[in-house]
Short mmCIF file of C-alpha atoms and ligand atoms in Angstrom, two decimals:
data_model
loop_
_atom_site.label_atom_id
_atom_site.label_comp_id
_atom_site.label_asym_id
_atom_site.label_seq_id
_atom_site.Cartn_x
_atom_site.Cartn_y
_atom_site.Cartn_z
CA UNK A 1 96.30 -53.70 -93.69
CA UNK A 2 94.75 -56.14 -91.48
CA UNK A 3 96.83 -58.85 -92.01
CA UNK A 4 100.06 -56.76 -91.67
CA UNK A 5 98.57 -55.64 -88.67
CA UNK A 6 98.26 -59.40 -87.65
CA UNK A 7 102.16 -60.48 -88.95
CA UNK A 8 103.58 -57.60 -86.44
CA UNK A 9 101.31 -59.06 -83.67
CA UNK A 10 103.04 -62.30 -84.42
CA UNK A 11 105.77 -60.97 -84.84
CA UNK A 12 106.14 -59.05 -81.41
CA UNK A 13 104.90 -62.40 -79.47
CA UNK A 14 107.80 -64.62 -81.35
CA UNK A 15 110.26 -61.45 -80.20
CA UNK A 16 108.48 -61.92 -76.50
CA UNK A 17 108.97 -65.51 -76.22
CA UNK A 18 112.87 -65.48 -77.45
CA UNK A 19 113.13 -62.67 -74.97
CA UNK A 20 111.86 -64.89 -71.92
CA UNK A 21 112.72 -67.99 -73.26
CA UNK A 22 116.02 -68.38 -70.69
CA UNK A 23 116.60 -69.02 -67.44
CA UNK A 24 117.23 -68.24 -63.63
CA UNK A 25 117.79 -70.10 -60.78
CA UNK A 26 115.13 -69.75 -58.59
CA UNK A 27 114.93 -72.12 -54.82
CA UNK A 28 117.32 -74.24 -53.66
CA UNK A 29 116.09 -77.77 -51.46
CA UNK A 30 118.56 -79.31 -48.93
CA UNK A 31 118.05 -83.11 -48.67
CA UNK A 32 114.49 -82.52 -50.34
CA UNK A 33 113.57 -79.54 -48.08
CA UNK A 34 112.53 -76.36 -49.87
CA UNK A 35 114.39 -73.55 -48.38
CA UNK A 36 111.68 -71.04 -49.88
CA UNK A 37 111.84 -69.57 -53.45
CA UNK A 38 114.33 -66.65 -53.32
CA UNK A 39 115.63 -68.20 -49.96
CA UNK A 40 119.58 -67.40 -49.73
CA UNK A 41 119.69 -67.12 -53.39
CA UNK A 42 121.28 -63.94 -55.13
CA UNK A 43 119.02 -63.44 -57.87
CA UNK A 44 118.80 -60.79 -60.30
CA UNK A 45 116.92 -57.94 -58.92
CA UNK A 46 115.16 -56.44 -62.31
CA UNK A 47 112.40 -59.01 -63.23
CA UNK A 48 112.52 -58.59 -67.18
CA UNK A 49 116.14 -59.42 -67.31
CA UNK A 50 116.89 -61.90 -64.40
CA UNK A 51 116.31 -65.17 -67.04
CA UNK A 52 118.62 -63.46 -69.43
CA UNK A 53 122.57 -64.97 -69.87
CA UNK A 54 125.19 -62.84 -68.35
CA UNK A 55 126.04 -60.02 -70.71
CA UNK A 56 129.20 -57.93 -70.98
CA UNK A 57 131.25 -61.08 -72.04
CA UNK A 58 133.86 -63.50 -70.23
CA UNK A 59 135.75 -60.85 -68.18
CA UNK A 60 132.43 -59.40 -66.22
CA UNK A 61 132.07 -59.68 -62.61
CA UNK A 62 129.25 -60.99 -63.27
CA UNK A 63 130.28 -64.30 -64.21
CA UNK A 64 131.01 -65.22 -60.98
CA UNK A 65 127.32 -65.07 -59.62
CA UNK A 66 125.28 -63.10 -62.31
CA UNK A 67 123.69 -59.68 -62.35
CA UNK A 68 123.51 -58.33 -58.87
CA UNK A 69 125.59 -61.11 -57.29
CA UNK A 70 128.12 -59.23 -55.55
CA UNK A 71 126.10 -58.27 -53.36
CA UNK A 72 124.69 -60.49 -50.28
CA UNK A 73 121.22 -61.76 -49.47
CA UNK A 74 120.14 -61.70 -45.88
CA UNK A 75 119.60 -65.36 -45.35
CA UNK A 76 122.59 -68.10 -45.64
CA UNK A 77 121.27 -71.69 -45.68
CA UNK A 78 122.89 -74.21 -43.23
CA UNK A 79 123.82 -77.33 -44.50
CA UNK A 80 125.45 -80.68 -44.30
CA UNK A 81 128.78 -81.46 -45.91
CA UNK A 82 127.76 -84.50 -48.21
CA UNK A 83 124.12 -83.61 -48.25
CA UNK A 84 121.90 -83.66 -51.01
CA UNK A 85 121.56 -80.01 -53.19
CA UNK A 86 118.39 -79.85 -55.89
CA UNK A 87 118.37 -76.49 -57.67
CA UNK A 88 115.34 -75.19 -59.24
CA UNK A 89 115.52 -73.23 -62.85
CA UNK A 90 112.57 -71.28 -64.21
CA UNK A 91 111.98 -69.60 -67.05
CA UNK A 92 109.49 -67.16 -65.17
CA UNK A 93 111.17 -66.62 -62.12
CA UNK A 94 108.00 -66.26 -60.08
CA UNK A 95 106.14 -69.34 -62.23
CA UNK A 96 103.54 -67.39 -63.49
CA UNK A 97 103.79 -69.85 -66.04
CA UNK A 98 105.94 -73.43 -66.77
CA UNK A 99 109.13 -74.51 -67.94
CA UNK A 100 112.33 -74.34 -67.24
CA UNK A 101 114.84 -73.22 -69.90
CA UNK A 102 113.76 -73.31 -73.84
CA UNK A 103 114.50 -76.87 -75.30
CA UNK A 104 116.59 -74.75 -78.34
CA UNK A 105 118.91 -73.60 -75.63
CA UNK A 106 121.21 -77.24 -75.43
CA UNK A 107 124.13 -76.86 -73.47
CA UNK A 108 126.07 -77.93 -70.70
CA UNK A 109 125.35 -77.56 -66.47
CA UNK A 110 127.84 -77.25 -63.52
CA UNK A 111 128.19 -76.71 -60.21
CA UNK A 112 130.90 -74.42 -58.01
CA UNK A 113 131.56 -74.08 -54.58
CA UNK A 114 133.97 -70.95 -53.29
CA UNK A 115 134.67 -70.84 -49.58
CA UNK A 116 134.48 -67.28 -48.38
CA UNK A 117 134.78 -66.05 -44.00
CA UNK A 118 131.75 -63.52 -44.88
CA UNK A 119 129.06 -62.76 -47.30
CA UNK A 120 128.91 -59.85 -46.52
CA UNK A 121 132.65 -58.15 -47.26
CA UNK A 122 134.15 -61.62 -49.24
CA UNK A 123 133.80 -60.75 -53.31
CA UNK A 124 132.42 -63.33 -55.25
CA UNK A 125 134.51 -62.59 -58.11
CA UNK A 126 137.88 -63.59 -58.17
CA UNK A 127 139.78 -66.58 -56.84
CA UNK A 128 138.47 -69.66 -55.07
CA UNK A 129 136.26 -71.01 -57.20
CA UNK A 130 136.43 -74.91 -57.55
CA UNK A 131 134.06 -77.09 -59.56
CA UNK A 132 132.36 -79.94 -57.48
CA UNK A 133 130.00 -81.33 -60.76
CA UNK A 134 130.04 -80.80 -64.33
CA UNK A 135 127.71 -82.66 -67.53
CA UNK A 136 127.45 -81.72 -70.94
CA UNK A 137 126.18 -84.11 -73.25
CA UNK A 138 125.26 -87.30 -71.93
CA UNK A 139 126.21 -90.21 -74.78
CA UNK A 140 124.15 -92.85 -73.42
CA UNK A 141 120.74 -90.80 -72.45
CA UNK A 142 121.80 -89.01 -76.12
CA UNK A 143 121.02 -85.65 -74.14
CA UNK A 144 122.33 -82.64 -73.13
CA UNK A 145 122.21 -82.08 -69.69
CA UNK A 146 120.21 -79.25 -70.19
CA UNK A 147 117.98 -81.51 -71.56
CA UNK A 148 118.10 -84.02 -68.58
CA UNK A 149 117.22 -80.40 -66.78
CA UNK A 150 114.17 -79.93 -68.48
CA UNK A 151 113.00 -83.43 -68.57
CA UNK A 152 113.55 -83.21 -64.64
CA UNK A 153 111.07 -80.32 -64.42
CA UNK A 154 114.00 -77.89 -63.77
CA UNK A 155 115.66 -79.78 -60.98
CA UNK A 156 119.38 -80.49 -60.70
CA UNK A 157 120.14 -82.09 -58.01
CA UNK A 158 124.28 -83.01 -56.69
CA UNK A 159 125.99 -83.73 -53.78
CA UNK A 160 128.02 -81.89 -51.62
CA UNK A 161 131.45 -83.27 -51.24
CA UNK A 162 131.68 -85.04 -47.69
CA UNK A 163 134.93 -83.82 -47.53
CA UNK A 164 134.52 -79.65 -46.91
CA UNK A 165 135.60 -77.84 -44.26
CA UNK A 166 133.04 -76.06 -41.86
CA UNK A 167 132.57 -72.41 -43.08
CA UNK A 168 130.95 -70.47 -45.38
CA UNK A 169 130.91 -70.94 -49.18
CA UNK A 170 129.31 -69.51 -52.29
CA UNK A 171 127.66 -72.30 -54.48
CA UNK A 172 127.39 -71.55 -58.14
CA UNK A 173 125.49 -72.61 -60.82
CA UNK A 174 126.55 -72.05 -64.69
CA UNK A 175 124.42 -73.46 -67.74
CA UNK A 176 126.46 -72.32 -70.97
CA UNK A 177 123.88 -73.41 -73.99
CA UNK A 178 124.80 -73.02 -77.56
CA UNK A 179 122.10 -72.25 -79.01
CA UNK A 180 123.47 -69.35 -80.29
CA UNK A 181 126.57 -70.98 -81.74
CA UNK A 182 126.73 -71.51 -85.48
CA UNK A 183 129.46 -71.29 -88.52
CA UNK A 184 129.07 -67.67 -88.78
CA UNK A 185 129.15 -66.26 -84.90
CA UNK A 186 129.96 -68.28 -81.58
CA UNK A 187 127.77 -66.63 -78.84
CA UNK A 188 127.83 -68.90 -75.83
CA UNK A 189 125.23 -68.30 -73.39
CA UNK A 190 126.30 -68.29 -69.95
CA UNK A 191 123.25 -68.40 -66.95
CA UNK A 192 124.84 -68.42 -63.92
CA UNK A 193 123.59 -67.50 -60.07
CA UNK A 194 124.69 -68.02 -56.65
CA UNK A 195 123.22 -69.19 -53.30
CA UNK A 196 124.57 -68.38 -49.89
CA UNK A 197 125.62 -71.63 -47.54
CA UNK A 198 127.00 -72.48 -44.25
CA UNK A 199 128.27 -76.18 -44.60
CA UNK A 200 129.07 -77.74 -41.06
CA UNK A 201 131.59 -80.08 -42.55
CA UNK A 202 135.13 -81.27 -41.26
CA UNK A 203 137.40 -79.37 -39.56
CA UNK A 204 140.12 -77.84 -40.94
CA UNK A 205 141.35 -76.05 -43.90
CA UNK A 206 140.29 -76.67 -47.31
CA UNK A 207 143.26 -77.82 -49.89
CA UNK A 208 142.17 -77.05 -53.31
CA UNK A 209 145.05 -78.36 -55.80
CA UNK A 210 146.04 -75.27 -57.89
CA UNK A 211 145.32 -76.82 -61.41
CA UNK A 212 141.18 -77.42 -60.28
CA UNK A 213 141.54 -74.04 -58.42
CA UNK A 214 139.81 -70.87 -60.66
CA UNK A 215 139.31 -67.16 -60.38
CA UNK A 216 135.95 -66.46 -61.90
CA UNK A 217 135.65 -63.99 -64.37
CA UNK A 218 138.95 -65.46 -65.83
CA UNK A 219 137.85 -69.47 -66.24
CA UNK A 220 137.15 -70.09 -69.42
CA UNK A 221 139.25 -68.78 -72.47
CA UNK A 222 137.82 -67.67 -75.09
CA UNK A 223 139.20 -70.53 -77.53
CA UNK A 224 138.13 -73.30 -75.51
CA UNK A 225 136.69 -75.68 -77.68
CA UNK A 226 133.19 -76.27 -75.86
CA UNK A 227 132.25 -72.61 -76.32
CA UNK A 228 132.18 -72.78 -80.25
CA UNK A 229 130.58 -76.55 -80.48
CA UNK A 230 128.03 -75.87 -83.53
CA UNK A 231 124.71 -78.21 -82.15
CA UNK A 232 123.14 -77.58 -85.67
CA UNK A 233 126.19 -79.14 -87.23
CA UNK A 234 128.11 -81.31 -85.03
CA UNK A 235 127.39 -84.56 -83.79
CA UNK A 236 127.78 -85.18 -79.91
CA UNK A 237 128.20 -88.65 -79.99
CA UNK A 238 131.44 -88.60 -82.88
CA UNK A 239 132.75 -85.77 -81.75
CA UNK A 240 132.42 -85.35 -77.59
CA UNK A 241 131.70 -82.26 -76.29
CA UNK A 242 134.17 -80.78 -73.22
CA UNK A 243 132.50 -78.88 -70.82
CA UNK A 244 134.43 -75.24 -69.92
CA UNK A 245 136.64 -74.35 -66.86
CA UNK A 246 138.53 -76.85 -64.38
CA UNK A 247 138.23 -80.50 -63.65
CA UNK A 248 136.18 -81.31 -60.72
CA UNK A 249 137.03 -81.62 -57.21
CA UNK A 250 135.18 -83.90 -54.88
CA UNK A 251 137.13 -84.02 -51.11
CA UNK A 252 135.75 -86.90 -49.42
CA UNK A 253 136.29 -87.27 -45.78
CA UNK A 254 135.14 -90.16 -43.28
CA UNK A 255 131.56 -88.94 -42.12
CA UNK A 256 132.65 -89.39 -38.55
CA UNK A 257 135.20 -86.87 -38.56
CA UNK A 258 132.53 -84.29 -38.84
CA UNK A 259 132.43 -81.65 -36.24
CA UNK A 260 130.83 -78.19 -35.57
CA UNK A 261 134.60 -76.32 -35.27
CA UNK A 262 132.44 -73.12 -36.08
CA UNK A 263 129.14 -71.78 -35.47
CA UNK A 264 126.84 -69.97 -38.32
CA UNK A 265 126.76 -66.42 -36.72
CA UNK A 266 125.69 -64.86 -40.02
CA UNK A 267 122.30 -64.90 -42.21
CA UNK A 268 120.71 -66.96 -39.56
CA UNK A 269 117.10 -67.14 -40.05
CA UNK A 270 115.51 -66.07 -36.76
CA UNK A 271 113.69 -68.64 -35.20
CA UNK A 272 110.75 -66.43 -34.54
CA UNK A 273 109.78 -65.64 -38.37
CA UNK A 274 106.07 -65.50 -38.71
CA UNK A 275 106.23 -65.68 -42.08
CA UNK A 276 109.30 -65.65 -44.83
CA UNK A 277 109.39 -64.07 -48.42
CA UNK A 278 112.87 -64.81 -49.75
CA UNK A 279 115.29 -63.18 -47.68
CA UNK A 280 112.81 -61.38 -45.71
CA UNK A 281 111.21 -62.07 -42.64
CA UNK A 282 108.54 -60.84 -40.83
CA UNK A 283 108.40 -60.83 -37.01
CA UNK A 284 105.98 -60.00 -34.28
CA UNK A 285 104.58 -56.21 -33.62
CA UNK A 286 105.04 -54.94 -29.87
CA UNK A 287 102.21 -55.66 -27.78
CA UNK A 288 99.88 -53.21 -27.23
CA UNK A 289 97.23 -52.13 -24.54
CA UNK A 290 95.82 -48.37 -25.81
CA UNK A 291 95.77 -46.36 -28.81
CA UNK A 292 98.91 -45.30 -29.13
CA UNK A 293 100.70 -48.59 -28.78
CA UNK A 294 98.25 -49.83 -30.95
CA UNK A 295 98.97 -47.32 -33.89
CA UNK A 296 102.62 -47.86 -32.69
CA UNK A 297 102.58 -51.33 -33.95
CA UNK A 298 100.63 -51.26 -36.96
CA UNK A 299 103.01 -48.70 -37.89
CA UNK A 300 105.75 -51.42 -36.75
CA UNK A 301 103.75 -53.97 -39.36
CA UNK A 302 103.68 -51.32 -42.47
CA UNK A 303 107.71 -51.08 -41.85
CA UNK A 304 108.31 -54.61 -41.82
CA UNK A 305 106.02 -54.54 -44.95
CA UNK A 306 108.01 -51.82 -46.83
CA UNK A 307 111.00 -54.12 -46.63
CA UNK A 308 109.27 -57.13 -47.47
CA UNK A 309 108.02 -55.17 -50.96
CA UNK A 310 111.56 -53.41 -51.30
CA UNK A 311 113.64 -57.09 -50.75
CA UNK A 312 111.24 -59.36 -53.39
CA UNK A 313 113.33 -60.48 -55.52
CA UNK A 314 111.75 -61.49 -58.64
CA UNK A 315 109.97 -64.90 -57.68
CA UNK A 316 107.75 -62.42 -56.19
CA UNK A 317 105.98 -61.21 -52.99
CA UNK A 318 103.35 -63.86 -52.23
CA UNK A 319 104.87 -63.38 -48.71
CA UNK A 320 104.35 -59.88 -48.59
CA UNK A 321 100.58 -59.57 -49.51
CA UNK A 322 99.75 -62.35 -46.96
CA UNK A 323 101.56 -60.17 -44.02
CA UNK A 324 99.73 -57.77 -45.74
CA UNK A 325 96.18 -58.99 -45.52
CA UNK A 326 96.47 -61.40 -42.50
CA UNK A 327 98.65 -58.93 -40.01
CA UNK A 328 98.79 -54.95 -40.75
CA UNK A 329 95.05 -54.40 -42.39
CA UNK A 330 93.83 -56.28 -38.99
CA UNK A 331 96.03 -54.38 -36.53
CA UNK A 332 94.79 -51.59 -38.38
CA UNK A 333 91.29 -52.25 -38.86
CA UNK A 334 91.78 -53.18 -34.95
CA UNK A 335 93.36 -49.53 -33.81
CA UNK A 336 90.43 -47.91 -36.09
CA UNK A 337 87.66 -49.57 -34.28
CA UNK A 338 89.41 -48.73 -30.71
CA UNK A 339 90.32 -52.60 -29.61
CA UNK A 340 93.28 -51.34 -28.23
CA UNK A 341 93.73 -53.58 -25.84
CA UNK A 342 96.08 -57.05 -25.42
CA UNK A 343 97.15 -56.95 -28.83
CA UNK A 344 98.01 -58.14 -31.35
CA UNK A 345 95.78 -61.18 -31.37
CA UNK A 346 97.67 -64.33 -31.65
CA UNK A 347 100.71 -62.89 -30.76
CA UNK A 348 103.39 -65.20 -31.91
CA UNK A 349 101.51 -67.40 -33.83
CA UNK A 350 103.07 -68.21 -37.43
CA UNK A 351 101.11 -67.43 -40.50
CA UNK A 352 100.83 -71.10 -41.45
CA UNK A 353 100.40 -70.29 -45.57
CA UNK A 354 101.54 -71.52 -48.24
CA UNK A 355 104.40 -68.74 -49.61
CA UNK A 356 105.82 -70.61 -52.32
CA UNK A 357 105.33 -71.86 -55.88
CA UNK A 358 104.42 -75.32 -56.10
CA UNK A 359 107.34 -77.67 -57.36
CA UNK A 360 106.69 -79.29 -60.44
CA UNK A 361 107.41 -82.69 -60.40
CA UNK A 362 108.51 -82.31 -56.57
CA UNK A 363 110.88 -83.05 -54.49
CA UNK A 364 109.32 -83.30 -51.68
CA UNK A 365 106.22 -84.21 -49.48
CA UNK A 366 103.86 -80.68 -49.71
CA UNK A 367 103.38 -80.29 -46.00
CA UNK A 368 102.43 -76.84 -45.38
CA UNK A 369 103.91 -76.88 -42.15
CA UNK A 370 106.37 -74.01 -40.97
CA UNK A 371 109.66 -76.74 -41.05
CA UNK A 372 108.80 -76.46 -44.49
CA UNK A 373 108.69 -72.86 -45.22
CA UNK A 374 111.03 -72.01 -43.10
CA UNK A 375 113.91 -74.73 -44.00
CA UNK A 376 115.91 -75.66 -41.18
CA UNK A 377 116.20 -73.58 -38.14
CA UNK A 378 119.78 -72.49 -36.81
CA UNK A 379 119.77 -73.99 -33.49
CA UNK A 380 122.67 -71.33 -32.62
CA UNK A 381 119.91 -68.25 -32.84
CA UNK A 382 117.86 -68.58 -30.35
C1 LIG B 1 123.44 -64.26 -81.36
O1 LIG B 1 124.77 -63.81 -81.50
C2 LIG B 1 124.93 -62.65 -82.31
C3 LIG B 1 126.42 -62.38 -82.44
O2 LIG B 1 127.02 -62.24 -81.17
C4 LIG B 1 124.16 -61.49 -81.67
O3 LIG B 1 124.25 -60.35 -82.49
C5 LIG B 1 122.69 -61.90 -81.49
O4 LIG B 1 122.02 -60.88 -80.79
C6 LIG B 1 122.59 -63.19 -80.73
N1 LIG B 1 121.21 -63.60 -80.70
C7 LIG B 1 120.61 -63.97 -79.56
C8 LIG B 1 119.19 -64.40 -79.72
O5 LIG B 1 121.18 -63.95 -78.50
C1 LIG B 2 128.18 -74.10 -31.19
O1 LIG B 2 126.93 -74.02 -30.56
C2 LIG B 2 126.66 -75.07 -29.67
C3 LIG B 2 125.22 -74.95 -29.18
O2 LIG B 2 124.94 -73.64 -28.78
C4 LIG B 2 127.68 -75.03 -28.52
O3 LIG B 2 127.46 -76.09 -27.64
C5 LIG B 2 129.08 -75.15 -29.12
O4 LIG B 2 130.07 -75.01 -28.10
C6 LIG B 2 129.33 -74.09 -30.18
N1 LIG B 2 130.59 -74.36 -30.84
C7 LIG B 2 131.50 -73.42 -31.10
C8 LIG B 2 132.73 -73.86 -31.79
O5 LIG B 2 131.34 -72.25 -30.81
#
């Protein structure tokens, strides 16, 4: 009795872990600066399946930028043509504990760009889709890139080509691990997510040639010969391993040519954020100067709250509970006690915390300054 009782325990933990054991893609860094976990990232919105592959097979909409990618985050993240991209994967999107993706899960990682006019009415399935980086087993490391990914502390990190056009673009990321591959079913595992740029590039058009040009769902048949590689059978360095969907391309353009033919107009993060969860941001109450301003703009902070708590995606709402603590509960506390007057204190003054999960390994210095929570500033939204 009491050991049975034990070997279901067991068994439900082993059940728990193969259940979490995946992956999501969780802050993106440009040139080493941490945009903020969640940051212009389309993540899954349901926590207990936002690490899980894209289900519903090669023809979903969902392959182009996973569960809930269709839709648009607030936030778009400015950045350079030919500047440096590191994406962070987690296996607990809000790192409540470590890791990455499970080392069973060996597999392949790549990178696609789409350019789009709007996030907000441009689908992210269909055409468009080019890919600008692509690894799958790596004969001289003898690793799978998903590997490489885990001995990097979940960190990929790519260029963009120098050569894009300014405008807006979808970048998408797509492990495909075979881990669930063998001589009796071929499952392929496809984790794929999306985060929202603006890359002041070249001006221009871009020319994709048609043969590296993709619609996504529709970019990888169902035959193609890196979906059924058996890992528990095949060798990787006699028989090499072809990573799905189009060649890469990689427009390069002289640097000079660069010019700002186009302002970012949309998911600009405002300049006067006090504080950032995600895609949410909160800004300053109304002054006040008796008691009904004052309840007027704690009310004003309890909103902004609401839609911190209702936008969290699932890296969580560290964010939220600071804004929380440190801004409505003192306005409040404030109004109660009948300071109604020249509030709120420190008006304007950013909530200089620390929002984010620590990087493992890092990518960059840990200032807790605002540059670094709040990425870089659209100069055009002021
Ligand atoms: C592996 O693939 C089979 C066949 O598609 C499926 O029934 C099973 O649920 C998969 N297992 C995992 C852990 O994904
Ligand atoms: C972009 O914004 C800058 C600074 O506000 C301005 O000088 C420039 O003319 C704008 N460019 C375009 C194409 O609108």
């Amino acid at each position: 009795m009491h050991s049975s009782i034990l070997f279901k325990l067991s068994l439900a933990t082993a059940f728990a872990s193969l259940s979490t054991a995946h992956t999501v893609l969780t802050t993106l860094f440009i040139d080493d600066v941490n945009q903020g976990d969640g940051t212009c990232i389309r993540m899954p919105k349901e926590g207990n399946v936002c690490t899980h592959p894209i289900a519903g097979g090669f023809e979903s909409p969902d392959m182009a930028c996973g569960r809930d990618g269709q839709q648009a985050v607030a936030f778009t993240c400015p950045a350079a043509a030919g500047s440096k991209l590191t994406f962070e994967f987690r296996m607990w999107a809000d790192a409540s504990q470590p890791g990455s993706i499970d080392p069973s899960h060996l597999g392949s990682t790549a990178i696609y760009l789409k350019s789009i006019s709007s996030m907000s009415t441009d689908s992210a399935a269909g055409e468009g889709w080019f890919k600008i980086y692509a690894e799958g087993y790596d004969a001289t490391a003898r690793k799978w890139s998903t590997e490489k990914l885990i001995d990097n502390n979940g960190l990929l990190s790519i260029n963009l080509p120098s050569g894009l056009p300014t405008g807006y673009y979808l970048v998408r990321s797509e492990l495909v691990t075979l881990n669930n591959v063998t001589n009796d079913y071929v499952d392929p595992q496809f984790y794929v997510n999306c985060a929202q740029l603006f890359i002041q590039g070249v001006s221009g058009s871009l020319e994709v040639p048609s043969d590296k040009l993709v619609s996504i769902p529709g970019h990888v048949q169902p035959t193609h010969e890196g979906l059924s590689f058996n890992i528990w059978k095949d060798d990787p360095t006699i028989t090499p391993y072809r990573v799905v969907g189009p060649e890469p391309f990689f427009p390069t353009a002289d640097t000079s040519n660069m010019e700002l033919s186009q302002n970012q107009t949309e998911g600009l993060i405002p300049t006067n954020c006090l504080l950032k969860n995600a895609n949410w941001c909160g800004v300053e109450v109304p002054a006040y100067n008796d008691e009904a301003t004052c309840w007027a703009s704690s009310a004003d902070c309890w909103a902004q709250l609401d839609a911190c708590y209702k936008s969290a995606p699932p890296t969580g709402s560290r964010g939220c509970q600071i804004w929380e603590d440190q801004k409505c509960a003192v306005i409040q506390e404030a109004c109660g006690a009948g300071r109604w007057q020249g509030g709120p204190l420190g008006a304007g003054q950013k909530l200089d915390v620390e929002v984010d999960q620590p990087v493992p390994g890092g990518v960059i210095p840990p200032a807790a300054n605002a540059d670094r929570l709040f990425g870089r500033e659209a100069s055009s939204s002021t």
